[in-house]
Coordinates of C-alpha atoms in Angstrom, one line a residue:
M29 CA 22.9 -177.9 25.2
P30 CA 21.8 -179.6 22.0
L31 CA 18.3 -178.9 20.8
P32 CA 15.8 -181.7 21.1
K33 CA 15.2 -183.4 17.7
P34 CA 13.7 -183.5 15.3
T35 CA 13.1 -179.8 15.2
R36 CA 10.4 -178.6 12.9
I37 CA 10.4 -175.5 10.8
F38 CA 7.2 -174.3 9.2
K39 CA 7.0 -172.2 6.1
L40 CA 3.5 -170.8 5.8
I41 CA 2.1 -170.1 2.4
S42 CA -1.3 -168.3 2.3
V43 CA -3.1 -168.7 -1.0
A44 CA -5.9 -166.4 0.0
W45 CA -3.8 -164.0 2.1
L46 CA -0.8 -164.7 -0.1
T47 CA 2.0 -164.5 2.5
I48 CA 5.0 -166.5 3.6
A49 CA 6.1 -167.1 7.2
L50 CA 7.6 -169.8 9.4
Q51 CA 7.5 -171.4 12.8
T52 CA 9.3 -174.1 14.8
T53 CA 8.3 -176.8 17.2
T54 CA 10.0 -179.7 18.9
Q55 CA 7.2 -182.2 18.8
R56 CA 7.1 -184.9 16.1
A57 CA 3.3 -185.2 15.5
A58 CA 1.6 -182.2 17.1
H59 CA 1.9 -178.6 15.9
P60 CA 0.9 -176.4 18.8
Q61 CA 0.2 -172.7 18.3
P62 CA 3.4 -170.8 19.2
A63 CA 3.1 -168.8 22.4
L64 CA 2.8 -165.1 21.9
D65 CA 5.3 -162.7 23.3
P66 CA 4.3 -160.9 26.6
P67 CA 1.6 -158.3 26.0
L68 CA 2.9 -155.3 24.1
S69 CA 1.1 -152.9 26.2
A70 CA -0.4 -153.3 29.6
S71 CA -2.0 -149.9 29.6
P72 CA -5.7 -149.5 28.8
P73 CA -6.6 -148.6 25.2
P74 CA -6.3 -145.0 24.2
S75 CA -9.5 -142.9 24.6
I76 CA -11.0 -141.4 21.5
S77 CA -10.5 -137.7 21.9
P78 CA -8.3 -135.4 19.8
T79 CA -5.5 -133.4 21.3
P80 CA -2.9 -131.0 19.8
A81 CA 0.2 -132.6 18.4
K82 CA 3.7 -131.9 19.5
P83 CA 6.9 -132.9 17.7
L84 CA 8.9 -135.6 19.4
T85 CA 12.7 -135.0 19.2
V86 CA 15.0 -138.0 19.5
E87 CA 18.7 -137.6 20.4
P88 CA 21.3 -139.5 18.4
P89 CA 23.1 -142.4 20.2
S90 CA 26.8 -142.9 20.5
S91 CA 27.3 -146.3 18.8
P92 CA 27.6 -146.4 15.0
L93 CA 25.9 -148.8 12.6
A94 CA 27.7 -152.1 12.6
Q95 CA 28.8 -152.5 9.0
L96 CA 31.9 -153.5 7.1
P97 CA 33.3 -151.1 4.5
S98 CA 32.8 -152.5 1.0
A99 CA 36.5 -152.8 0.5
Q100 CA 36.7 -155.2 3.5
L101 CA 33.4 -156.9 2.7
G102 CA 34.5 -158.8 -0.4
N103 CA 36.4 -159.4 -3.5
Q104 CA 33.2 -159.7 -5.4
L105 CA 29.6 -158.6 -5.4
G106 CA 27.2 -160.4 -7.8
N107 CA 23.5 -160.4 -8.6
Q108 CA 23.0 -163.8 -10.2
V109 CA 22.9 -167.3 -8.7
S110 CA 22.8 -170.5 -10.7
L111 CA 21.4 -173.2 -8.5
N112 CA 21.7 -176.7 -10.0
G113 CA 21.4 -175.2 -13.5
R114 CA 18.6 -172.8 -12.8
T115 CA 19.4 -169.0 -12.7
F116 CA 18.0 -166.6 -10.2
N117 CA 18.5 -162.8 -9.9
V118 CA 19.5 -162.5 -6.3
P119 CA 22.5 -160.8 -4.6
W120 CA 25.6 -162.7 -3.4
S121 CA 29.0 -161.7 -2.1
Q122 CA 32.5 -163.2 -1.7
W123 CA 35.0 -162.0 0.9
Q124 CA 38.1 -163.0 2.8
T125 CA 38.2 -163.8 6.5
A126 CA 41.6 -164.8 8.1
G127 CA 42.8 -165.7 4.6
T128 CA 39.8 -167.9 3.8
S129 CA 37.4 -167.2 1.1
R130 CA 33.8 -166.9 2.3
I131 CA 30.5 -166.9 0.3
G132 CA 27.3 -165.1 1.4
L133 CA 23.8 -165.0 0.0
S134 CA 21.2 -162.3 0.7
D135 CA 18.3 -163.0 3.0
A136 CA 16.0 -163.4 0.0
A137 CA 18.2 -166.0 -1.6
I138 CA 18.5 -168.0 1.6
V139 CA 14.7 -168.2 2.0
Q140 CA 13.5 -168.3 -1.6
L141 CA 16.2 -170.5 -3.2
L142 CA 17.2 -172.9 -0.5
G143 CA 13.9 -173.2 1.5
A144 CA 15.7 -172.2 4.7
Q145 CA 14.2 -169.9 7.2
L146 CA 15.5 -167.1 9.4
L147 CA 14.8 -167.6 13.1
S148 CA 14.5 -165.1 15.9
T149 CA 17.7 -163.6 17.2
P150 CA 18.6 -160.8 19.6
D151 CA 22.1 -160.6 18.2
G152 CA 22.7 -158.8 14.9
A153 CA 26.1 -160.5 14.6
S154 CA 24.5 -164.0 14.1
Q155 CA 21.6 -165.4 12.3
P156 CA 20.2 -168.8 13.2
I157 CA 18.4 -170.6 10.4
E158 CA 16.4 -173.9 10.0
W159 CA 16.9 -176.2 7.1
F160 CA 16.4 -179.9 7.5
P161 CA 17.4 -179.3 11.1
T162 CA 19.7 -181.5 13.2
A163 CA 20.6 -181.4 16.9
Q164 CA 23.1 -178.7 16.1
R165 CA 21.3 -175.5 14.9
S166 CA 22.8 -173.8 11.9
V167 CA 24.0 -170.2 12.7
L168 CA 25.1 -168.0 9.8
T169 CA 27.3 -164.9 10.2
P170 CA 25.8 -161.7 8.6
R171 CA 27.9 -159.2 6.6
F172 CA 26.2 -156.0 5.7
A173 CA 26.9 -153.9 2.5
A174 CA 24.2 -151.3 2.0
P175 CA 21.5 -152.0 1.0
V176 CA 21.9 -155.8 1.3
R177 CA 22.6 -158.1 4.3
Y178 CA 24.6 -161.2 3.3
L179 CA 24.6 -164.5 5.3
D180 CA 27.8 -166.6 5.2
I181 CA 26.8 -170.1 3.7
T182 CA 30.4 -171.4 3.4
T183 CA 30.2 -173.8 6.4
L184 CA 26.6 -174.8 5.5
A185 CA 27.8 -175.7 2.0
Q186 CA 30.6 -177.8 3.4
Q187 CA 28.4 -179.7 5.8
H188 CA 26.0 -180.7 2.9
G189 CA 28.6 -181.3 0.2
W190 CA 27.7 -178.3 -2.0
Q191 CA 30.1 -177.0 -4.6
L192 CA 30.4 -173.2 -4.9
Q193 CA 32.0 -171.5 -7.9
T194 CA 32.1 -167.8 -8.8
T195 CA 32.4 -166.5 -12.4
G196 CA 32.0 -162.7 -12.8
Q197 CA 28.6 -161.7 -11.5
N198 CA 27.4 -165.4 -11.3
L199 CA 27.6 -167.7 -8.3
R200 CA 27.2 -171.3 -9.2
I201 CA 25.8 -173.6 -6.5
T202 CA 25.7 -177.4 -7.2
T203 CA 24.1 -179.6 -4.6
P204 CA 24.3 -183.5 -4.4
T205 CA 21.6 -185.2 -6.3
A206 CA 18.6 -186.0 -4.1
R207 CA 15.9 -188.5 -4.8
L208 CA 12.2 -188.3 -4.0
V209 CA 11.3 -191.6 -2.2
G210 CA 7.6 -191.2 -1.7
I211 CA 4.6 -189.0 -0.9
R212 CA 2.2 -189.8 1.9
Q213 CA -1.2 -188.3 2.8
G214 CA -2.8 -188.3 6.2
Q215 CA -5.2 -186.6 8.5
Q216 CA -4.4 -184.5 11.6
P217 CA -6.8 -182.8 14.0
F218 CA -6.2 -179.5 12.2
G219 CA -6.6 -180.9 8.7
D220 CA -4.7 -182.6 5.9
R221 CA -1.0 -183.5 6.0
I222 CA 1.2 -184.4 3.1
V223 CA 4.7 -185.8 3.7
I224 CA 7.3 -185.9 1.0
D225 CA 10.1 -188.4 1.7
L226 CA 13.6 -187.7 0.4
D227 CA 16.9 -189.6 0.6
R228 CA 18.8 -186.4 1.6
P229 CA 18.3 -182.7 2.3
T230 CA 17.9 -180.7 -0.9
P231 CA 16.9 -177.1 -1.9
W232 CA 13.3 -176.4 -2.5
Q233 CA 11.2 -173.4 -3.6
I234 CA 7.6 -172.5 -3.2
D235 CA 5.2 -170.5 -5.5
P236 CA 1.7 -169.9 -4.0
Q237 CA -0.8 -169.0 -6.7
S238 CA -4.5 -168.2 -6.8
Q239 CA -5.8 -171.8 -6.2
E240 CA -2.6 -173.8 -6.6
F241 CA 0.4 -174.3 -4.4
V242 CA 3.6 -175.2 -6.3
L243 CA 6.6 -176.8 -4.6
T244 CA 9.7 -177.3 -6.7
L245 CA 12.4 -179.8 -5.4
D246 CA 16.0 -180.2 -6.6
A247 CA 15.4 -183.9 -6.6
Q248 CA 15.0 -186.8 -9.0
T249 CA 11.8 -188.8 -9.2
D250 CA 11.5 -192.2 -10.8
P251 CA 9.1 -192.0 -13.8
S252 CA 7.3 -195.1 -12.5
F253 CA 6.5 -193.4 -9.3
V254 CA 4.8 -190.5 -11.2
Q255 CA 2.9 -193.0 -13.3
N256 CA 1.7 -195.1 -10.3
F257 CA 1.1 -192.3 -7.8
K258 CA -2.6 -192.1 -7.0
P259 CA -3.4 -189.2 -4.7
R260 CA -6.5 -189.1 -2.6
A261 CA -8.8 -186.1 -3.1
T262 CA -10.1 -184.5 0.1
A263 CA -12.1 -181.4 1.1
Q264 CA -8.9 -179.5 1.4
V265 CA -6.7 -181.1 -1.3
K266 CA -8.5 -181.2 -4.6
S267 CA -5.6 -182.8 -6.4
I268 CA -1.9 -183.5 -6.3
K269 CA 0.1 -183.6 -9.5
V270 CA 3.8 -184.7 -9.6
E271 CA 6.0 -183.6 -12.6
A272 CA 9.4 -185.1 -12.9
G273 CA 12.4 -183.6 -14.8
A274 CA 16.0 -184.6 -15.1
N275 CA 17.0 -183.4 -11.6
Q276 CA 13.9 -181.5 -10.6
T277 CA 10.5 -182.4 -9.3
T278 CA 7.5 -180.2 -9.2
I279 CA 4.5 -180.9 -7.0
R280 CA 1.2 -179.0 -7.6
L281 CA -1.5 -179.0 -5.0
R282 CA -5.0 -177.7 -5.9
I283 CA -6.5 -176.3 -2.8
P284 CA -9.4 -173.9 -2.0
I285 CA -8.6 -170.2 -2.3
T286 CA -9.3 -169.8 1.4
Q287 CA -6.9 -172.5 2.5
R288 CA -3.5 -171.8 3.9
S289 CA -0.6 -174.2 3.6
Q290 CA 2.3 -174.7 6.0
I291 CA 5.6 -176.3 5.2
S292 CA 8.1 -178.0 7.6
T293 CA 11.3 -179.9 7.1
L294 CA 12.6 -182.8 9.1
S295 CA 15.8 -184.8 9.2
S296 CA 16.7 -188.4 9.9
P297 CA 15.2 -189.2 7.4
S298 CA 14.8 -186.1 5.3
R299 CA 11.2 -185.1 4.8
I300 CA 9.2 -182.1 3.7
V301 CA 5.8 -181.8 5.5
I302 CA 2.9 -179.8 4.1
D303 CA 0.1 -179.1 6.6
L304 CA -3.2 -177.4 5.7
R305 CA -4.3 -175.4 8.8
S306 CA -5.8 -172.1 9.8
D307 CA -3.2 -170.8 12.3
F308 CA -0.5 -169.4 10.1
L309 CA 1.7 -166.7 11.6
P310 CA 4.4 -167.6 14.1
T311 CA 6.1 -165.1 16.4
L312 CA 9.4 -163.8 15.0
N313 CA 11.8 -161.3 16.4
I314 CA 15.0 -160.7 14.4
L315 CA 17.6 -158.0 15.0
W316 CA 18.3 -157.6 11.3
T317 CA 21.0 -155.0 11.8
E318 CA 21.7 -152.3 14.4
G319 CA 18.7 -149.9 14.3
L320 CA 16.3 -152.3 12.5
R321 CA 14.3 -155.1 14.0
W322 CA 11.9 -157.4 12.1
R323 CA 8.9 -158.5 14.1
Q324 CA 5.9 -160.6 13.4
Q325 CA 3.1 -161.9 15.7
T326 CA -0.6 -162.7 15.7
L327 CA -2.4 -160.0 17.7
E328 CA -5.9 -160.0 19.1
V329 CA -8.4 -157.2 18.7
G330 CA -11.6 -158.1 20.4
S331 CA -12.5 -161.6 19.2
A332 CA -10.5 -161.2 16.0
R333 CA -6.9 -162.4 15.4
F334 CA -4.7 -160.6 12.9
P335 CA -1.3 -161.5 11.4
V336 CA 0.9 -158.5 12.0
I337 CA 4.4 -158.0 10.5
W338 CA 6.3 -154.9 11.4
F339 CA 9.7 -153.2 11.6
E340 CA 11.0 -151.4 14.7
V341 CA 13.3 -148.7 13.5
N342 CA 15.7 -146.6 15.6
P343 CA 15.9 -143.2 13.8
R344 CA 18.8 -142.2 16.2
Q345 CA 21.1 -144.9 14.8
P346 CA 24.0 -143.3 13.0
G347 CA 24.0 -144.2 9.3
L348 CA 20.3 -144.8 9.3
S349 CA 18.0 -142.4 7.5
L350 CA 14.5 -142.2 6.0
R351 CA 13.4 -140.9 2.7
P352 CA 10.3 -140.9 0.5
I353 CA 11.0 -143.1 -2.5
L354 CA 9.5 -142.8 -6.0
P355 CA 9.7 -145.1 -9.1
N356 CA 11.0 -142.2 -11.2
P357 CA 12.6 -139.3 -9.4
A358 CA 12.5 -137.2 -12.6
T359 CA 8.7 -137.1 -12.6
V360 CA 5.8 -137.8 -10.3
T361 CA 4.0 -139.8 -13.0
G362 CA 4.4 -143.5 -12.8
T363 CA 4.0 -146.5 -10.5
A364 CA 6.0 -149.7 -9.8
S365 CA 6.1 -152.5 -7.3
L366 CA 7.6 -151.6 -4.0
I367 CA 10.3 -154.2 -4.4
Q368 CA 11.4 -152.5 -7.7
T369 CA 11.3 -149.0 -6.3
A370 CA 13.2 -150.0 -3.1
R371 CA 15.9 -151.8 -5.1
Q372 CA 16.2 -148.9 -7.5
S373 CA 16.6 -146.4 -4.7
Q374 CA 19.0 -148.6 -2.8
A375 CA 16.8 -148.8 0.3
S376 CA 17.4 -151.6 2.7
A377 CA 13.8 -151.7 3.9
A378 CA 10.6 -149.9 2.8
I379 CA 6.8 -149.7 3.2
N380 CA 4.3 -148.5 0.7
G381 CA 3.2 -144.9 1.1
G382 CA 0.3 -142.7 0.1
F383 CA -2.7 -142.8 -2.2
F384 CA -2.7 -142.3 -6.0
N385 CA -4.8 -142.6 -9.1
R386 CA -4.3 -146.0 -10.7
N387 CA -5.5 -144.8 -14.1
N388 CA -3.1 -141.9 -14.6
Q389 CA -0.5 -143.1 -12.1
L390 CA -0.5 -139.7 -10.3
P391 CA -0.3 -138.9 -6.6
L392 CA -3.3 -138.1 -4.3
G393 CA -1.5 -136.7 -1.3
A394 CA 1.6 -135.1 0.1
V395 CA 5.1 -136.2 -1.0
R396 CA 7.8 -133.8 0.1
L397 CA 11.5 -134.8 -0.4
K398 CA 14.3 -132.7 0.9
G399 CA 12.1 -129.6 1.2
Q400 CA 10.6 -129.9 -2.3
W401 CA 6.9 -130.6 -2.9
F402 CA 6.7 -133.3 -5.5
S403 CA 3.0 -133.5 -4.6
G404 CA 1.0 -131.3 -2.2
P405 CA -1.4 -132.4 0.5
I406 CA -5.1 -132.6 -0.1
L407 CA -8.3 -132.4 2.0
N408 CA -6.5 -131.7 5.3
R409 CA -5.5 -135.4 5.5
G410 CA -3.0 -137.0 7.8
V411 CA 0.7 -136.9 7.2
F412 CA 4.0 -138.2 8.6
A413 CA 6.7 -135.5 8.6
W414 CA 10.4 -135.7 9.6
N415 CA 13.7 -133.9 9.1
E416 CA 17.4 -134.6 9.5
T417 CA 17.6 -133.2 13.0
G418 CA 15.5 -135.9 14.5
E419 CA 12.1 -134.2 14.7
M420 CA 9.1 -136.1 13.6
K421 CA 5.4 -135.2 13.6
F422 CA 2.1 -136.9 12.8
D423 CA -0.7 -134.5 12.0
R424 CA -3.3 -133.4 9.5
L425 CA -1.9 -130.9 7.0
T426 CA -3.2 -128.1 4.8
L427 CA -0.9 -126.2 2.4
Q428 CA -2.1 -122.8 1.4
E429 CA -0.4 -121.1 -1.5
T430 CA -1.5 -117.6 -2.6
I431 CA -0.8 -115.6 -5.7
V432 CA -0.2 -111.9 -5.0
L433 CA -0.6 -109.5 -8.0
S434 CA 1.1 -106.2 -8.4
S435 CA -2.3 -104.5 -7.8
G436 CA -2.4 -106.1 -4.3
Q437 CA -5.1 -108.6 -5.3
T438 CA -4.6 -112.1 -3.8
I439 CA -5.7 -115.3 -5.4
P440 CA -5.7 -118.4 -3.2
L441 CA -4.6 -121.6 -4.9
A442 CA -6.4 -124.9 -4.5
T443 CA -3.6 -127.5 -4.7
L444 CA 0.1 -127.9 -5.6
N445 CA 1.3 -130.7 -7.9
S446 CA -1.8 -132.8 -7.3
A447 CA -3.8 -135.2 -9.4
Y448 CA -6.9 -134.3 -7.3
P449 CA -8.9 -132.1 -9.7
Q450 CA -10.2 -129.6 -7.2
A451 CA -12.2 -126.6 -8.3
G452 CA -10.1 -123.4 -8.3
I453 CA -6.6 -122.6 -9.5
S454 CA -3.8 -125.2 -9.0
R455 CA -0.1 -124.9 -9.5
Y456 CA 2.3 -127.3 -11.2
T457 CA 6.1 -127.0 -11.0
P458 CA 9.0 -128.8 -12.8
L459 CA 9.0 -131.4 -10.0
W460 CA 5.7 -132.6 -11.6
G461 CA 7.7 -133.4 -14.7
S462 CA 8.4 -131.6 -18.0
S463 CA 4.7 -131.4 -18.9
Y464 CA 1.3 -131.4 -17.4
S465 CA -1.7 -133.2 -19.0
T466 CA -5.1 -131.7 -18.3
L467 CA -7.2 -133.6 -15.8
S468 CA -10.5 -132.3 -16.9
D469 CA -12.1 -130.6 -19.9
N470 CA -11.8 -126.8 -20.6
E471 CA -9.1 -126.1 -18.1
V472 CA -7.3 -122.7 -18.5
L473 CA -3.5 -123.0 -18.6
I474 CA -1.5 -119.9 -17.4
T475 CA 2.3 -120.0 -17.8
A476 CA 4.4 -118.0 -15.3
Q477 CA 8.1 -117.5 -15.8
N478 CA 10.5 -115.3 -13.7
D479 CA 7.5 -114.0 -11.6
R480 CA 5.5 -112.9 -14.6
I481 CA 2.7 -114.4 -16.6
T482 CA 3.9 -115.2 -20.1
D483 CA 1.0 -117.2 -21.7
Q484 CA -2.6 -118.1 -21.2
R485 CA -4.6 -120.7 -23.3
S486 CA -7.5 -123.1 -23.2
G487 CA -6.7 -126.7 -22.4
G488 CA -9.5 -128.2 -24.5
K489 CA -10.3 -131.9 -23.9
A490 CA -8.8 -133.7 -20.9
G491 CA -5.5 -135.4 -21.6
S492 CA -3.9 -132.5 -23.5
A493 CA -0.2 -132.0 -22.6
F494 CA 1.3 -128.6 -21.9
A495 CA 5.0 -127.8 -21.1
I496 CA 5.9 -126.7 -17.6
P497 CA 8.6 -124.0 -17.8
T498 CA 11.9 -124.8 -16.0
N499 CA 12.1 -121.3 -14.7
G500 CA 8.6 -121.0 -13.5
Y501 CA 5.4 -122.9 -13.1
L502 CA 2.0 -123.6 -14.7
L503 CA -1.3 -122.4 -13.2
V504 CA -4.3 -124.4 -14.0
A505 CA -7.8 -122.9 -13.6
R506 CA -10.7 -125.4 -13.2
G507 CA -14.1 -123.8 -13.0
A508 CA -12.6 -120.6 -11.8
T509 CA -12.0 -117.2 -13.4
A510 CA -8.5 -116.4 -14.7
A511 CA -9.4 -112.9 -15.9
A512 CA -6.9 -111.2 -13.6
L513 CA -4.1 -113.4 -14.8
T514 CA -3.3 -111.7 -18.1
I515 CA -0.1 -111.9 -20.0
N516 CA 2.8 -109.7 -18.6
T517 CA 1.1 -109.4 -15.2
P518 CA 3.8 -109.5 -12.4
L519 CA 3.0 -111.9 -9.5
Q520 CA 4.5 -113.2 -6.3
L521 CA 3.8 -116.4 -4.4
S522 CA 3.3 -116.9 -0.7
T523 CA 3.1 -120.2 1.1
T524 CA 1.9 -121.2 4.5
T525 CA 0.9 -124.5 6.2
Q526 CA -1.6 -125.4 8.8
P527 CA -0.2 -126.3 11.4
S528 CA 2.5 -123.7 10.6
D529 CA 5.4 -125.7 12.1
L530 CA 4.9 -128.5 9.4
S531 CA 6.5 -126.1 6.9
F532 CA 9.9 -126.7 8.6
Y533 CA 9.8 -130.5 8.0
Q534 CA 11.9 -131.4 5.0
N535 CA 10.3 -134.8 4.3
I536 CA 6.6 -135.5 4.3
V537 CA 4.4 -138.4 3.2
G538 CA 0.6 -138.1 3.3
A539 CA -2.1 -140.7 3.3
G540 CA -4.7 -140.9 6.0
P541 CA -6.7 -141.0 8.1
L542 CA -4.6 -140.0 11.1
L543 CA -5.0 -142.8 13.6
I544 CA -3.3 -141.8 16.9
Q545 CA -1.9 -138.5 18.1
D546 CA -0.3 -137.9 21.4
R547 CA -1.4 -141.3 22.8
Q548 CA -5.1 -140.6 21.8
I549 CA -7.0 -142.4 19.0
V550 CA -8.1 -139.5 16.8
L551 CA -9.5 -141.4 13.9
D552 CA -11.9 -139.2 12.0
A553 CA -12.1 -140.4 8.4
K554 CA -15.1 -138.2 7.5
S555 CA -13.2 -135.0 8.4
E556 CA -10.5 -136.1 6.0
K557 CA -13.2 -136.5 3.4
F558 CA -12.8 -140.3 2.9
S559 CA -15.8 -142.0 1.3
D560 CA -18.3 -144.0 3.3
A561 CA -17.3 -147.1 1.3
F562 CA -13.6 -146.5 2.3
I563 CA -14.6 -146.0 5.9
R564 CA -16.5 -149.3 6.1
E565 CA -14.0 -151.3 4.2
M566 CA -12.2 -154.4 5.7
A567 CA -8.9 -154.7 4.0
A568 CA -5.2 -155.3 4.3
R569 CA -3.6 -152.3 6.0
S570 CA -0.3 -150.5 6.1
A571 CA 0.5 -148.0 8.8
I572 CA 3.4 -146.1 10.3
G573 CA 3.7 -145.1 13.9
Q574 CA 6.0 -143.8 16.6
T575 CA 6.5 -145.0 20.2
A576 CA 7.1 -143.0 23.3
T577 CA 10.8 -143.7 23.0
G578 CA 11.0 -142.4 19.4
T579 CA 11.1 -145.9 17.8
L580 CA 9.3 -145.9 14.4
L581 CA 6.9 -148.7 13.5
F582 CA 6.4 -149.8 9.9
V583 CA 3.4 -152.1 10.1
S584 CA 1.6 -154.5 7.7
V585 CA -1.7 -156.2 8.6
H586 CA -3.4 -158.8 6.4
N587 CA -6.6 -160.8 6.6
R588 CA -7.8 -161.9 10.1
V589 CA -7.8 -165.6 10.9
G590 CA -10.9 -167.0 9.2
G591 CA -12.0 -163.7 7.7
R592 CA -11.3 -160.4 6.0
G593 CA -8.9 -157.6 6.7
A594 CA -8.9 -154.9 9.3
T595 CA -11.2 -151.9 9.6
L596 CA -9.7 -148.4 10.3
T597 CA -10.7 -148.7 13.9
E598 CA -9.0 -152.1 14.2
I599 CA -5.7 -150.9 12.6
A600 CA -5.8 -148.0 15.1
Q601 CA -6.2 -150.5 17.9
I602 CA -3.4 -152.6 16.5
M603 CA -1.0 -149.6 16.4
A604 CA -1.9 -148.8 20.0
Q605 CA -1.1 -152.4 21.0
L606 CA 2.3 -152.1 19.4
G607 CA 3.0 -149.1 21.6
A608 CA 2.4 -146.2 19.1
V609 CA 1.7 -142.8 20.6
N610 CA 1.4 -141.4 17.1
A611 CA 0.2 -143.3 14.0
L612 CA -1.0 -142.8 10.4
N613 CA -2.9 -145.1 8.1
L614 CA -1.2 -145.6 4.7
D615 CA -2.5 -146.9 1.4
G616 CA -3.8 -150.4 1.9
G617 CA -5.4 -153.3 0.1
S618 CA -3.2 -154.8 -2.7
S619 CA -0.8 -151.9 -2.1
T620 CA 0.1 -153.1 1.4
T621 CA 3.7 -154.2 1.1
L622 CA 6.7 -154.5 3.5
Y623 CA 10.1 -154.9 2.0
L624 CA 13.4 -156.0 3.6
G625 CA 16.8 -156.8 2.2
G626 CA 15.7 -157.8 -1.3
Q627 CA 12.4 -159.6 -0.4
I628 CA 8.8 -158.9 0.3
L629 CA 8.0 -160.2 3.8
D630 CA 4.2 -160.1 3.9
R631 CA 3.1 -161.4 0.5
P632 CA 4.5 -163.0 -2.6
P633 CA 5.9 -160.4 -5.0
R634 CA 3.4 -161.3 -7.7
S635 CA 0.5 -160.3 -5.5
S636 CA 1.9 -156.9 -4.7
A637 CA 0.3 -154.1 -6.7
R638 CA 2.2 -151.3 -8.2
V639 CA 2.4 -148.2 -6.0
H640 CA 3.2 -144.6 -6.5
N641 CA 5.5 -144.0 -3.5
G642 CA 6.9 -145.4 -0.3
I643 CA 9.0 -144.7 2.7
G644 CA 12.5 -146.1 2.4
I645 CA 14.9 -147.0 5.2
F646 CA 18.6 -146.4 4.3
L647 CA 21.5 -147.9 6.1
L648 CA 24.9 -146.5 5.3
P649 CA 28.4 -146.5 6.9
S650 CA 28.9 -143.7 9.4
P651 CA 31.1 -140.9 8.0

């Protein structure tokens, strides 16, 4: 049955919250709040009492990941799109189907370049979109080549008279010249509305900034219109400025930093509608590919309403794997935006991970990759651990290393590969990098090679660099005696973990505090030695969780409607609503970032801070 028209699509741009999302409705004037999905959990909230953790093993399924081999996928893969003369660095692909050449754009290109929006779908083999919608909804066919999903735009281009041309790594898209006809302002019960009238559908892009919303149209505007346009200032719209180029128009709206903007497109005639309103996150449920579902919904916690965007990940899916990701695998030093790290590591999806020191760009918590400790745990804080056999565990972790001298004397070590300058003796291995820079004054540096101490010296002022031997490690004494660690002393190293079974998990990312364990909220930030200021903070939150069926939840939560972000208690309650039986809080605030298929889902990339590590989701063909 044809859809009622006109159908509206809403792209939501939060200037304070800095996020982009969309919604649809079938009414011409009113914009009702989209109905929420059925409650995610009908059971009462978990009680607050700790219980011992047990690993949950998930069995692999029989069906492989639906993916075309790269040889079948296309004649070309490119990373540059020229849209009406402007160049964007986004992935595209060309392939053959039944003897016909097809062109696909990545999800990010569809949304960011065209202004289209992905709609909910239970079918990973089709992706409905909205873009100046008509009675016949546009449905694009996905083609997956790790780590990118491409959507076939060939038919869409034909319907709208676009010209597509490939040259090397570049895809040139030329759309018919559109014209801006007018701009109208009006009042609705929810607030201000601005309507941009066009003579035909045309690509558009958005750029939400600190107190300005910028809309760029691939459309001509008569200079006389720009000269004569007299916008009306309101409480929500401080100013509207129109800038006309040859075949491009830029509209700049000055709005309060707390105001959120919502964009919709209409057809017959073509219009772009900007609404300023407080309800900003629609329900979305997209099966992005087998094993990975993209969800978003506003959830209630008490009287507060939070925008929640999350992934549901099936770790049993053949070809799907998880891995800690770092900006530079050669050293633990360094930070980068999550989008940069995810792209570099070839992850299809990712969430930011653990804490770090922003000044020296070093980790403050566990990062274990394929059995190797790039950074050890600190302060018995919460971790998420997993291995390739399907076992996963959420718990608090302590790593205890001990030096055993030939005399039988034992010396406990404080930390391993850590930027947390704890009193005692710490150990640094080549995984830390080629050198170690002292974190405090007057440290004592002891070099161990081939199970024997070969050097001991004073570190002097903080910041002095010392080489880490490739065939050994560096011991660093801070406020502790190193008298027994003399040159030529033989030594052995023993390692245990608490709980002991966590030593068998090959991959670990630490953050904290632990939120939920075995269906119980076990939040105890003080025991994990978080500061009072951190405990009281209301902020954007990232978290990872596991449901009773073994599904993993990668969760991002930003500012509540009309207020600030979530408390630790509230993020624990949100994870429980999503069905988590185990959950861990990750680094939050400006670090909170959720990445999928080349784009950041929960905030504009420019607002995403540099982070030290993340958890990547990798989708590869089955062997």
